[in-house]
Tab-separated table of C-alpha atoms and ligand atoms in Angstrom:
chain	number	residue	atom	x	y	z
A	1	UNK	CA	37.315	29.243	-38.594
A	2	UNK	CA	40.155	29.693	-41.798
A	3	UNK	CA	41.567	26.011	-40.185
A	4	UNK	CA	38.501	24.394	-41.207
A	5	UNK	CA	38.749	26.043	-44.675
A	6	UNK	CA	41.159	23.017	-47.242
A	7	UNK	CA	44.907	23.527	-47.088
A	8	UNK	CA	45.282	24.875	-49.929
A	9	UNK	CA	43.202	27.899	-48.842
A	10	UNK	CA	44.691	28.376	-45.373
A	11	UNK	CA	48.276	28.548	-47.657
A	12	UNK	CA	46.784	31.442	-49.896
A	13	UNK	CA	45.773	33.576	-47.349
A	14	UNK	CA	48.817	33.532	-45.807
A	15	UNK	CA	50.014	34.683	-48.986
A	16	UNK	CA	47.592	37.105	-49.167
A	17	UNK	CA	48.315	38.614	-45.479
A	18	UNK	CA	51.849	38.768	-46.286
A	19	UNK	CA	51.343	40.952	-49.179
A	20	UNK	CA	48.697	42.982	-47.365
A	21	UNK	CA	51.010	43.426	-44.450
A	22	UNK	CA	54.862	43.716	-45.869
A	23	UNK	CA	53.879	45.701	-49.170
A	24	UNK	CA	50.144	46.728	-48.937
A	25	UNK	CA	50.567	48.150	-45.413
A	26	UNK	CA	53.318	50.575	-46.255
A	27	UNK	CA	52.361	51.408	-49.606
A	28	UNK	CA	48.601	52.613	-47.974
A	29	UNK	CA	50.921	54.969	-45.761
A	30	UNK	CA	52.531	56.379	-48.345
A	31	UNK	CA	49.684	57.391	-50.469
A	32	UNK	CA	47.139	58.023	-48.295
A	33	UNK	CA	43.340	59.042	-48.959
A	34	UNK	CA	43.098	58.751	-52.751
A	35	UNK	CA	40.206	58.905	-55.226
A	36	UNK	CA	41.470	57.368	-58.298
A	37	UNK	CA	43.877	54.343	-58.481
A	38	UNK	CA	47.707	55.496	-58.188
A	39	UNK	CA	50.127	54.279	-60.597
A	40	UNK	CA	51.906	52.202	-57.932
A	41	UNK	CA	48.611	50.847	-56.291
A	42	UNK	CA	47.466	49.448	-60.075
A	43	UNK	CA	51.567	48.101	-60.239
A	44	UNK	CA	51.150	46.969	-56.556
A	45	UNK	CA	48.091	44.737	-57.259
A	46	UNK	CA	49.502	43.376	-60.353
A	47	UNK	CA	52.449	42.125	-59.527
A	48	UNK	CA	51.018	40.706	-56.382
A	49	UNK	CA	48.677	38.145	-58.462
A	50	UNK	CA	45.778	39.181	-56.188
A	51	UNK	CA	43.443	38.554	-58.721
A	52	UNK	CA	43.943	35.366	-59.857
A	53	UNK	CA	40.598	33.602	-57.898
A	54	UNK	CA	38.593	36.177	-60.231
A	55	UNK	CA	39.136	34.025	-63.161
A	56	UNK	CA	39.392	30.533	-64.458
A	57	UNK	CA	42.165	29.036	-64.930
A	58	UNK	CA	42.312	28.831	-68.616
A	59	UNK	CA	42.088	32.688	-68.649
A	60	UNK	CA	44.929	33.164	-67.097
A	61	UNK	CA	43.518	33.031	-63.089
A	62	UNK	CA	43.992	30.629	-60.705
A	63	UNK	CA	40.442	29.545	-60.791
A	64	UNK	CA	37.448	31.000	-60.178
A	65	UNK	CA	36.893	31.008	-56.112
A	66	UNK	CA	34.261	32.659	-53.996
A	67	UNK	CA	36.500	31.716	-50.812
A	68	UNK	CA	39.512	32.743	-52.072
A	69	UNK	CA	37.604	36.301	-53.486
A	70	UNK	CA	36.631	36.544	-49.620
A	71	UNK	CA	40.059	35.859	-48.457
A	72	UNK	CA	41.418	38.166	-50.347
A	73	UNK	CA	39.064	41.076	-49.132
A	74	UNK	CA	38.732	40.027	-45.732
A	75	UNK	CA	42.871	40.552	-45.546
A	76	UNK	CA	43.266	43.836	-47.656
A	77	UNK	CA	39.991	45.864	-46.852
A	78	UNK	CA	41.142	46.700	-43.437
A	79	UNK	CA	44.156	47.679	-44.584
A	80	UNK	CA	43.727	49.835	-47.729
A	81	UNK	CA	40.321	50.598	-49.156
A	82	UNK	CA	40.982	51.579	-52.008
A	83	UNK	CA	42.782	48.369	-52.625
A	84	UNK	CA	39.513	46.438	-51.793
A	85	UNK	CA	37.972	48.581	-54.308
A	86	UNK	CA	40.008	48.103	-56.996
A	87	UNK	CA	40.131	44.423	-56.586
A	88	UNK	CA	36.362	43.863	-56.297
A	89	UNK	CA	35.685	46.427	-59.347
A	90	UNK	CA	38.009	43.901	-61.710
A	91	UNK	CA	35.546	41.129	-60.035
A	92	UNK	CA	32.393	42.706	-60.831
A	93	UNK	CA	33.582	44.030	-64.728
A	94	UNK	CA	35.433	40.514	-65.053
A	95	UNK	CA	32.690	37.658	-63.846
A	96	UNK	CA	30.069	39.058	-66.552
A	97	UNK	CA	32.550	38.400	-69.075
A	98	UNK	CA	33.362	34.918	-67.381
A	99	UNK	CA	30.123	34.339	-66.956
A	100	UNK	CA	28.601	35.135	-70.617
A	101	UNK	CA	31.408	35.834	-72.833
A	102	UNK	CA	32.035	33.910	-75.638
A	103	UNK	CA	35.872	32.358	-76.401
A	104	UNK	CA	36.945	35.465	-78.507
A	105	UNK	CA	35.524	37.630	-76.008
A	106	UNK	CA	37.260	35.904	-72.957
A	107	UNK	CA	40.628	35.596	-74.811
A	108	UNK	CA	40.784	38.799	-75.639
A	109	UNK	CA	39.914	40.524	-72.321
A	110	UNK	CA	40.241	37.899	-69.130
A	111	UNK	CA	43.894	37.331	-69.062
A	112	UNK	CA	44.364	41.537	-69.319
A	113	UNK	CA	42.155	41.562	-66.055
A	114	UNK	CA	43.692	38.606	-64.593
A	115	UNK	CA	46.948	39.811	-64.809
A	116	UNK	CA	46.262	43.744	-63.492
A	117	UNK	CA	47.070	44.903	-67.178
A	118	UNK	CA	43.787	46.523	-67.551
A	119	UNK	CA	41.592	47.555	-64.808
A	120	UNK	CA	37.868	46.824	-65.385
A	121	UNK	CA	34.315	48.847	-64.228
A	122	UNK	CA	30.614	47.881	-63.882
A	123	UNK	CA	28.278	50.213	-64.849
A	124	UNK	CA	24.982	49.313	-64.062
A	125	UNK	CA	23.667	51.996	-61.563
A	126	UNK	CA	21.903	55.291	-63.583
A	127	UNK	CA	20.650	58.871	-61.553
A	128	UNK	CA	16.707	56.761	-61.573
A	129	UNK	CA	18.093	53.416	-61.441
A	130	UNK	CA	19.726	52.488	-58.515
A	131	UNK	CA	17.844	49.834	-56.062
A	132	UNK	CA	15.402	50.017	-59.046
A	133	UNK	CA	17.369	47.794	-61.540
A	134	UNK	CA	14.391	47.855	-63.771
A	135	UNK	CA	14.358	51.695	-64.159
A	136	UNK	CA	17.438	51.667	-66.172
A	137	UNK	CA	17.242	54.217	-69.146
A	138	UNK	CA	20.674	54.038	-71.044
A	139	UNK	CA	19.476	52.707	-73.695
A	140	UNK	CA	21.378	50.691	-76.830
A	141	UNK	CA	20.138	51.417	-80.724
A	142	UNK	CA	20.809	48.652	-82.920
A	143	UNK	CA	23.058	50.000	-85.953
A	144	UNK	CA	23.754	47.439	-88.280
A	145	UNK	CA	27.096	45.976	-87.220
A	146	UNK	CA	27.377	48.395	-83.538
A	147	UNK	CA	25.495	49.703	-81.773
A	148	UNK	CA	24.373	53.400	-80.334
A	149	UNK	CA	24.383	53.643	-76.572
A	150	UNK	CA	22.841	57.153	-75.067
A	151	UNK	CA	22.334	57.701	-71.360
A	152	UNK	CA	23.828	58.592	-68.175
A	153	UNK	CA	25.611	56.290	-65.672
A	154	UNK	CA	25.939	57.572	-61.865
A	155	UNK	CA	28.026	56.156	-58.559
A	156	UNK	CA	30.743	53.969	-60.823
A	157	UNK	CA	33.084	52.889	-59.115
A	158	UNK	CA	36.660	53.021	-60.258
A	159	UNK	CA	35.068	54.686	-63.348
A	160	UNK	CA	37.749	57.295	-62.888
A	161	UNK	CA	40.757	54.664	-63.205
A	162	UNK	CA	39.207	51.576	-65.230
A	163	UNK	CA	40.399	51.095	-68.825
A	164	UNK	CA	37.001	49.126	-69.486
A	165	UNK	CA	34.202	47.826	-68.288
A	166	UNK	CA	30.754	46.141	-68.452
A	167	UNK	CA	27.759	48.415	-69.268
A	168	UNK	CA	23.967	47.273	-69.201
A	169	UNK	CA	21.694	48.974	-71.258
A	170	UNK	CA	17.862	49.078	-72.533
A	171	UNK	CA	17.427	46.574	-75.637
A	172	UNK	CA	13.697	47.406	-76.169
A	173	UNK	CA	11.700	45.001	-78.645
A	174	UNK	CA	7.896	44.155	-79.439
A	175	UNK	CA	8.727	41.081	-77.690
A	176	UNK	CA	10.351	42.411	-74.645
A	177	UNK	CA	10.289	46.437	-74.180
A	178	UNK	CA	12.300	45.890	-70.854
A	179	UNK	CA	14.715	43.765	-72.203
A	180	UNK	CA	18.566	44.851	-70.842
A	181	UNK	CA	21.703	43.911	-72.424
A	182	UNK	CA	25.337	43.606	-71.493
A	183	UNK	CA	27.914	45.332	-73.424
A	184	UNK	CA	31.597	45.279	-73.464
A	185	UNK	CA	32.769	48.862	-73.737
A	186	UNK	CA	36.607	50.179	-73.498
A	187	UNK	CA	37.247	53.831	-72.148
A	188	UNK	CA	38.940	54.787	-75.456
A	189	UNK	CA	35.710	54.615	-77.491
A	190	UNK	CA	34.062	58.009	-78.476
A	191	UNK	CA	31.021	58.845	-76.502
A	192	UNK	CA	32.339	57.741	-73.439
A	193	UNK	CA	32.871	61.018	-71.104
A	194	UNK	CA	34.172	60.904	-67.574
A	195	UNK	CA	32.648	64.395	-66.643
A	196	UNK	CA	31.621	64.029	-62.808
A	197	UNK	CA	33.868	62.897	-60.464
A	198	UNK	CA	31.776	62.257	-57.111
A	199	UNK	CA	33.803	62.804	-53.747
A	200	UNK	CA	32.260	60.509	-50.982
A	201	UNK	CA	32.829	60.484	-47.398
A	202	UNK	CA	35.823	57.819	-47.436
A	203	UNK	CA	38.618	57.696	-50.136
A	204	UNK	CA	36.744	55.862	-53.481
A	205	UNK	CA	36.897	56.763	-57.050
A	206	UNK	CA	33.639	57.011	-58.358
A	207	UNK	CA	32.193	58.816	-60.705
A	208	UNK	CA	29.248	59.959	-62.825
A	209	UNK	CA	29.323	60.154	-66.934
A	210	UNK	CA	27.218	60.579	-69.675
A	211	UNK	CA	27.059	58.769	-72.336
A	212	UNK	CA	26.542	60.363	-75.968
A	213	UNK	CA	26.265	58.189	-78.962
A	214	UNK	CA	29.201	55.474	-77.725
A	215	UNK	CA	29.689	53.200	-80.738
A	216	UNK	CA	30.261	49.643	-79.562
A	217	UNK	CA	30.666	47.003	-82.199
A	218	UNK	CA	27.904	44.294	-82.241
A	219	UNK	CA	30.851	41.915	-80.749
A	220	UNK	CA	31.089	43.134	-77.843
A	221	UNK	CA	27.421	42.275	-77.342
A	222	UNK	CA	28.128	39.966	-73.597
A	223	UNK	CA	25.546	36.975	-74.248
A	224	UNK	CA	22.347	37.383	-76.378
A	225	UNK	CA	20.433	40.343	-76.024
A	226	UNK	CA	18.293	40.504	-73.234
A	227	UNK	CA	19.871	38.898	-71.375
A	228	UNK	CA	21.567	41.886	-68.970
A	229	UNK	CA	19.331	41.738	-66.279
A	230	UNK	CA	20.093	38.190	-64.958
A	231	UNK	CA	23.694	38.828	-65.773
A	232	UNK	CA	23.952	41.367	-63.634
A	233	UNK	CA	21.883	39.386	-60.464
A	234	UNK	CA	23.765	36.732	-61.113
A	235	UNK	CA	27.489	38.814	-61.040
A	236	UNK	CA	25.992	40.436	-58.144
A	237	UNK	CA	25.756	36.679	-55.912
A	238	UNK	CA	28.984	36.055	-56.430
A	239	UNK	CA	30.486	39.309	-55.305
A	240	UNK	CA	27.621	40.793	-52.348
A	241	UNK	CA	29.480	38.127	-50.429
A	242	UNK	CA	32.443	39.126	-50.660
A	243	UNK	CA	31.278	42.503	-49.855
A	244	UNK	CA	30.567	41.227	-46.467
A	245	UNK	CA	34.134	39.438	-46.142
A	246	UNK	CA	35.700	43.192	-46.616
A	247	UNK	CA	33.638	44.308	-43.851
A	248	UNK	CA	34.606	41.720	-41.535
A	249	UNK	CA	38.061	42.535	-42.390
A	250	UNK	CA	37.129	46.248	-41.734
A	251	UNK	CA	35.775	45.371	-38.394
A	252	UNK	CA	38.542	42.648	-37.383
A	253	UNK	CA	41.371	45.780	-37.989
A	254	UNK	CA	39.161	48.125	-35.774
A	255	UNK	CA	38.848	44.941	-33.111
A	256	UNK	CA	43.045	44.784	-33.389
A	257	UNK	CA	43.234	48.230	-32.899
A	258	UNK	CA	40.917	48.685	-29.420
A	259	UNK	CA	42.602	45.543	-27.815
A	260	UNK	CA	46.059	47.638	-28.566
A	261	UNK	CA	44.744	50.525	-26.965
A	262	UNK	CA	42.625	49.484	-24.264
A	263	UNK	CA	45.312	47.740	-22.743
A	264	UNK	CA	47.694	50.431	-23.173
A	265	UNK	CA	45.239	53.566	-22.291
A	266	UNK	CA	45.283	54.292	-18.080
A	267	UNK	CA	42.503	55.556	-16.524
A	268	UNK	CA	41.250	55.725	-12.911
A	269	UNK	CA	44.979	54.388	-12.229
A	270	UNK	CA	44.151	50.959	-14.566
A	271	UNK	CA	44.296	50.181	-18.338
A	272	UNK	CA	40.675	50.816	-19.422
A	273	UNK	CA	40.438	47.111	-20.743
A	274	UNK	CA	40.551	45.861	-16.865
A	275	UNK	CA	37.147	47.429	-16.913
A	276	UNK	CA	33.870	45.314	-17.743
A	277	UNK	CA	32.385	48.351	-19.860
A	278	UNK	CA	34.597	47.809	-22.349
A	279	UNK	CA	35.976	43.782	-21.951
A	280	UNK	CA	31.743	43.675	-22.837
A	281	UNK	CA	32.402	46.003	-25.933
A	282	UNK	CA	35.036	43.466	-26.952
A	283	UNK	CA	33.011	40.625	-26.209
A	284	UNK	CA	30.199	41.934	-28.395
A	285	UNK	CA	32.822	43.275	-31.568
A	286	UNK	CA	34.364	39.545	-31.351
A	287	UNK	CA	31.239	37.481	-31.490
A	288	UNK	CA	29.849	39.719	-34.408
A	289	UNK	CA	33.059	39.086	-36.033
A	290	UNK	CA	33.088	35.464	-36.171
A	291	UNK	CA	29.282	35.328	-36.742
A	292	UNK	CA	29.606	37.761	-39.731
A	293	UNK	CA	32.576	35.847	-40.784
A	294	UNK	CA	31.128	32.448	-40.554
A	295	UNK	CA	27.973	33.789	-43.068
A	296	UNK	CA	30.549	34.895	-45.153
A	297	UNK	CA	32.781	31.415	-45.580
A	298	UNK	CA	29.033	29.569	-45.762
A	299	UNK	CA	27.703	31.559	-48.638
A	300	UNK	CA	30.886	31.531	-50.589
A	301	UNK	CA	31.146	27.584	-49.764
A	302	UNK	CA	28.087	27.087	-51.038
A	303	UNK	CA	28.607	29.214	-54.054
A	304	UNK	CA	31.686	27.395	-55.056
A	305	UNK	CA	29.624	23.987	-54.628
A	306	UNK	CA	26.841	25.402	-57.144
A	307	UNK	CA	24.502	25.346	-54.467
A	308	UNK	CA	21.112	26.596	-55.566
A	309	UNK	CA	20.771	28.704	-52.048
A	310	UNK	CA	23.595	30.358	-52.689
A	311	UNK	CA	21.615	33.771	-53.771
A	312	UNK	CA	19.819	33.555	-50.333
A	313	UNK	CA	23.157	33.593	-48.593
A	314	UNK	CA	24.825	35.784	-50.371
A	315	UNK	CA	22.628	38.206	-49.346
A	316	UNK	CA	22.281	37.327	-45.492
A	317	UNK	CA	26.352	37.314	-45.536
A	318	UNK	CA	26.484	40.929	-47.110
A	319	UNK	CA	23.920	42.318	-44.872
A	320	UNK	CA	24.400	40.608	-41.650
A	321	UNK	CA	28.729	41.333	-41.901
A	322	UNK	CA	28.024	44.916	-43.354
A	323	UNK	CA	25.770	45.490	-40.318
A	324	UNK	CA	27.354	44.073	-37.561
A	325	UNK	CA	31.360	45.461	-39.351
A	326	UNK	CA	29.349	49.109	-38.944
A	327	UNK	CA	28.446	48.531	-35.220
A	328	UNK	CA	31.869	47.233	-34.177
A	329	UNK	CA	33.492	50.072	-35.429
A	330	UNK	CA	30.815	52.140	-33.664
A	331	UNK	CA	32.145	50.741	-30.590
A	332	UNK	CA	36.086	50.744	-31.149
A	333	UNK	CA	35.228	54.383	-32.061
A	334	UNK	CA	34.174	54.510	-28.781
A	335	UNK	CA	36.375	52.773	-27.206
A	336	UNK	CA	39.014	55.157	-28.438
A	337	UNK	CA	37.049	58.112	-26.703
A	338	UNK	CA	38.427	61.381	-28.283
A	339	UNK	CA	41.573	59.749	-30.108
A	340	UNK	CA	39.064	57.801	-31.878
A	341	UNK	CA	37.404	60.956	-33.231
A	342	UNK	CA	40.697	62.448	-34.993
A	343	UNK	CA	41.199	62.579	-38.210
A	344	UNK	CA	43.860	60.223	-39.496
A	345	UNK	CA	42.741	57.307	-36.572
A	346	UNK	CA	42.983	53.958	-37.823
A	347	UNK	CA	39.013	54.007	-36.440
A	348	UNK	CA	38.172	56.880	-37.550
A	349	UNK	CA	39.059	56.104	-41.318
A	350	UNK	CA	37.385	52.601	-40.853
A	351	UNK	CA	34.267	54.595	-39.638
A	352	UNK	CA	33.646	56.527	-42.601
A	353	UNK	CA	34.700	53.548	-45.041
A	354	UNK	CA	32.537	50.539	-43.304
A	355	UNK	CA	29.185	53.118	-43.908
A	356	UNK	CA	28.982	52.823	-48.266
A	357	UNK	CA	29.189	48.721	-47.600
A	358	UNK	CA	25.851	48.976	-46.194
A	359	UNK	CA	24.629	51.069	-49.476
A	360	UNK	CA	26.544	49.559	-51.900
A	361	UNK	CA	25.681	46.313	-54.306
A	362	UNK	CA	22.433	46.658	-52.888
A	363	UNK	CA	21.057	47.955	-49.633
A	364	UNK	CA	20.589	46.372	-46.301
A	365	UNK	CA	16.969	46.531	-47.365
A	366	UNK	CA	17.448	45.663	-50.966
A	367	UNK	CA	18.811	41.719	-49.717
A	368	UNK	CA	16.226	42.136	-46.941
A	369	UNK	CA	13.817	42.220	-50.117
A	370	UNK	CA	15.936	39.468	-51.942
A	371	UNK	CA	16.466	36.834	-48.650
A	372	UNK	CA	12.547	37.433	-48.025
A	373	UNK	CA	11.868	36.444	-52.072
A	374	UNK	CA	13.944	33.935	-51.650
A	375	UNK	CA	12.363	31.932	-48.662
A	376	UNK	CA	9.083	32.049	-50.209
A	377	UNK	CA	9.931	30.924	-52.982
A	378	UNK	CA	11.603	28.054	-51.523
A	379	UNK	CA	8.557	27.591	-49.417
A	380	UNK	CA	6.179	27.247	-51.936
A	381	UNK	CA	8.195	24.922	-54.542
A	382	UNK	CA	9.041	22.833	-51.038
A	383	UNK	CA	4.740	23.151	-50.078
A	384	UNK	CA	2.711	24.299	-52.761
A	385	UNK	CA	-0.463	25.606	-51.345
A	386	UNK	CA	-3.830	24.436	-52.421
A	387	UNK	CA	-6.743	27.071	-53.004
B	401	LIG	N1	20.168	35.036	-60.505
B	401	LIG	C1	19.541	34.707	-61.667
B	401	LIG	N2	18.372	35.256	-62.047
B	401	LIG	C2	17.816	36.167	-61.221
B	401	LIG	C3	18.397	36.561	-59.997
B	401	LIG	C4	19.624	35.950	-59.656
B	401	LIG	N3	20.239	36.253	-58.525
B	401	LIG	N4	17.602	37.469	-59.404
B	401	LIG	C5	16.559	37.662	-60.201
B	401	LIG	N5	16.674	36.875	-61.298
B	401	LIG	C6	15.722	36.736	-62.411
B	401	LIG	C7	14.385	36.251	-61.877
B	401	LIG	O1	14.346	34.832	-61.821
B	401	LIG	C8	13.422	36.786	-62.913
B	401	LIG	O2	13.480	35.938	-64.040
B	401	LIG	P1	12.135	35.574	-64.870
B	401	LIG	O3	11.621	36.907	-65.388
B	401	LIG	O4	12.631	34.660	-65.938
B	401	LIG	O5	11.212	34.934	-63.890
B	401	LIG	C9	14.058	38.112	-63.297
B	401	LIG	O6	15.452	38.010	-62.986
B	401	LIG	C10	13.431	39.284	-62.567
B	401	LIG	O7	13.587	39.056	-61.175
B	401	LIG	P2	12.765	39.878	-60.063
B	401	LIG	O8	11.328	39.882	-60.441
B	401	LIG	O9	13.154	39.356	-58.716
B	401	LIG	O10	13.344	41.355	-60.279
B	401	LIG	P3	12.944	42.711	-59.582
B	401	LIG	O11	12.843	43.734	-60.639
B	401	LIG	O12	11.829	42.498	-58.635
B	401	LIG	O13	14.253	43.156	-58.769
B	401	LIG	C11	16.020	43.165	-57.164
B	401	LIG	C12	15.039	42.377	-58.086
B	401	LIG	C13	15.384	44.214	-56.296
B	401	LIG	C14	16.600	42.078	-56.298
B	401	LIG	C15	17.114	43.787	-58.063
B	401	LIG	O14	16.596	44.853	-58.783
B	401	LIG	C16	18.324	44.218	-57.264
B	401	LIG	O15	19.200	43.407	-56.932
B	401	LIG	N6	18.430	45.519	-56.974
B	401	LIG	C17	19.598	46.066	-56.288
B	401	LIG	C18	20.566	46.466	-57.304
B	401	LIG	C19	21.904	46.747	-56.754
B	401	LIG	O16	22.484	45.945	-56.045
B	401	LIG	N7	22.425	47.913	-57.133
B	401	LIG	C20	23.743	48.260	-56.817
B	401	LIG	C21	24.493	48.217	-58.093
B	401	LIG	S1	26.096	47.654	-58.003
B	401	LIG	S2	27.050	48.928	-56.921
């Protein structure tokens, strides 16, 4: 698969499995289940220029690349979550900001993400809002030159650890009552209080806040007003991908891991991989690998190229990779019989961290809804249908 991907690309992942294996490797044994982002993770990530294909260029990135985004989670997420994490939190706080900023706005904050200097947030889910976009009730009071933001945001990741971050809230006018709007927000600003930190079943820091009159000057308004919602879809194609390309990468380090041990593990006097019942399992975790994998390279192709399907396959790639990731592991679990069960396995870790990937940046049944939208409304702009 990665040989049919340019040159260029096949050289950066190598880069990128070097780092993940020589200093992302040992640095994951050292520290362990975490939920915030160490000191020498943040320093880690930095100096390892991961995050340049989050931003352009110009910003100080090395371009803005839905392959290379995928790359780099495919090689970390199996090997430190809370890597993954941190890199796809400073993707989905950055590419709003790419997206809709304006050339103060992206001066002053992209090359502080790009280079690791600041770590970034997006707070968009709320305790009534979380499949439900729509329902969103922080809501934003125009104040002259800033404006007053009141609510409660729930399940934000590396909200904890993030020095800023991108915040939608309610806009309401006569025009548009539902409008949502995108604000830049920085963790030092009153009103902002970190007051729930939320343990979940794998190491993540998340957490829930409040939000109580946060002053945020008028020019940090990201885009016009209004315009949140589709900023926030729109940040969300690019990264549900990618999403799917940590799962694979999940999945391909549980695969590694029951080829290791089937062939070493005896039983009935022969190493339990000589048997069918579990050269099938491998069979099965292999082909869902490369299937999920080749979704995942497709949609962020096609993303990269513009492509006006590339919603539709962002979404298959993030459900179909988060899916079959979660059944492979199901099976090197098994594979493992009781060793897989113990605390501190390799598959046991990956079993508890593959399950939020199906939750998180939208359900399984959330792009169900959105692939479903999406081929009827190619069907009917393709064949519209008389009455
Ligand atoms: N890109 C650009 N615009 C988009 C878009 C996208 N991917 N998806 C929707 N829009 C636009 C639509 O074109 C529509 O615009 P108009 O009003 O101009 O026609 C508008 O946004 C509303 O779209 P839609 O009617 O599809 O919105 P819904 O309220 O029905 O909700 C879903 C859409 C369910 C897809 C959305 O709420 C969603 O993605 N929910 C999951 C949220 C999520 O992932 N949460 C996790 C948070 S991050 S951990």
């Amino acid at each position: 698969m990665f040989t049919l991907l340019p040159l260029e690309d096949q050289e950066f992942k190598e880069r990128c499995l070097q780092y993940a294996r020589s200093v992302l490797a040992p640095l994951a044994k050292q520290l362990g289940d975490v939920n915030d982002v160490p000191e020498a993770l943040r320093a880690s990530l930095a100096d390892s220029d991961i995050y340049g294909p989050l931003f352009p260029k110009a910003y100080g990135g090395t371009g803005l690349s839905a392959v290379r985004i995928c790359l780099v989670r495919e090689t970390i997420a199996g090997i430190y979550a809370p890597a993954d994490t941190t890199f796809a939190m400073q993707g989905l706080g950055g590419y709003p900001i790419v997206l809709a900023g304006s050339e103060s706005q992206k001066a002053r904050y992209l090359p502080e993400l790009a280079a690791g200097r600041r770590l970034s947030t997006f707070c968009l889910t709320e305790p009534e809002a979380g499949s439900d976009v729509s329902a969103l009730q922080t809501e934003a009071r125009d104040a002259g030159d800033h404006y007053v933001i009141n609510g409660r945001k729930r399940f934000i990741s590396n909200g904890y650890s993030a020095d800023m971050g991108v915040l939608f809230a309610r806009t309401p006018t006569s025009e548009n009552p539902m409008a949502l709007s995108a604000f830049i927000v920085e963790k030092d600003m009153t009103g902002w209080n970190v007051d729930w930190r939320i343990e979940l079943m794998a190491s993540h820091d998340i957490v829930e806040f409040e939000i109580k009159d946060l002053h945020v000057p008028k020019e940090n308004l990201l885009g016009p007003p209004g315009a949140g919602f589709k900023l926030a879809m729109q940040t969300l194609d690019l990264m549900r991908m990618s999403v799917g390309a940590a799962a694979v990468g999940m999945a391909q380090t549980a695969l590694d891991e029951s080829m290791r041990y089937a062939r070493k593990r005896v039983q009935f006097g022969r190493p339990i991989v000589d048997y069918q019942s579990t050269g099938f399992k491998l069979a099965d975790m292999v082909t869902e690998i490369q299937a999920a994998r080749s979704l995942v390279y497709l949609a962020a192709i096609k993303k990269d190229r513009a492509d006006p399907s590339a919603t539709l396959h962002s979404s298959i790639a993030k459900m179909y990779a988060t899916e079959a990731a979660f059944r492979c592991i199901d099976q090197a679990v098994q594979i493992h019989g009781g060793m897989g069960v113990v605390k501190g396995a390799t598959v046991e870790r990956l079993y508890r961290e593959i399950r939020p990937l199906r939750v998180y940046e939208g359900t399984t049944e959330i792009q169900k809804l959105i692939i479903a939208n999406q081929l009827l409304k190619e069907a009917k702009k393709n064949e519209p249908l008389t009455p």
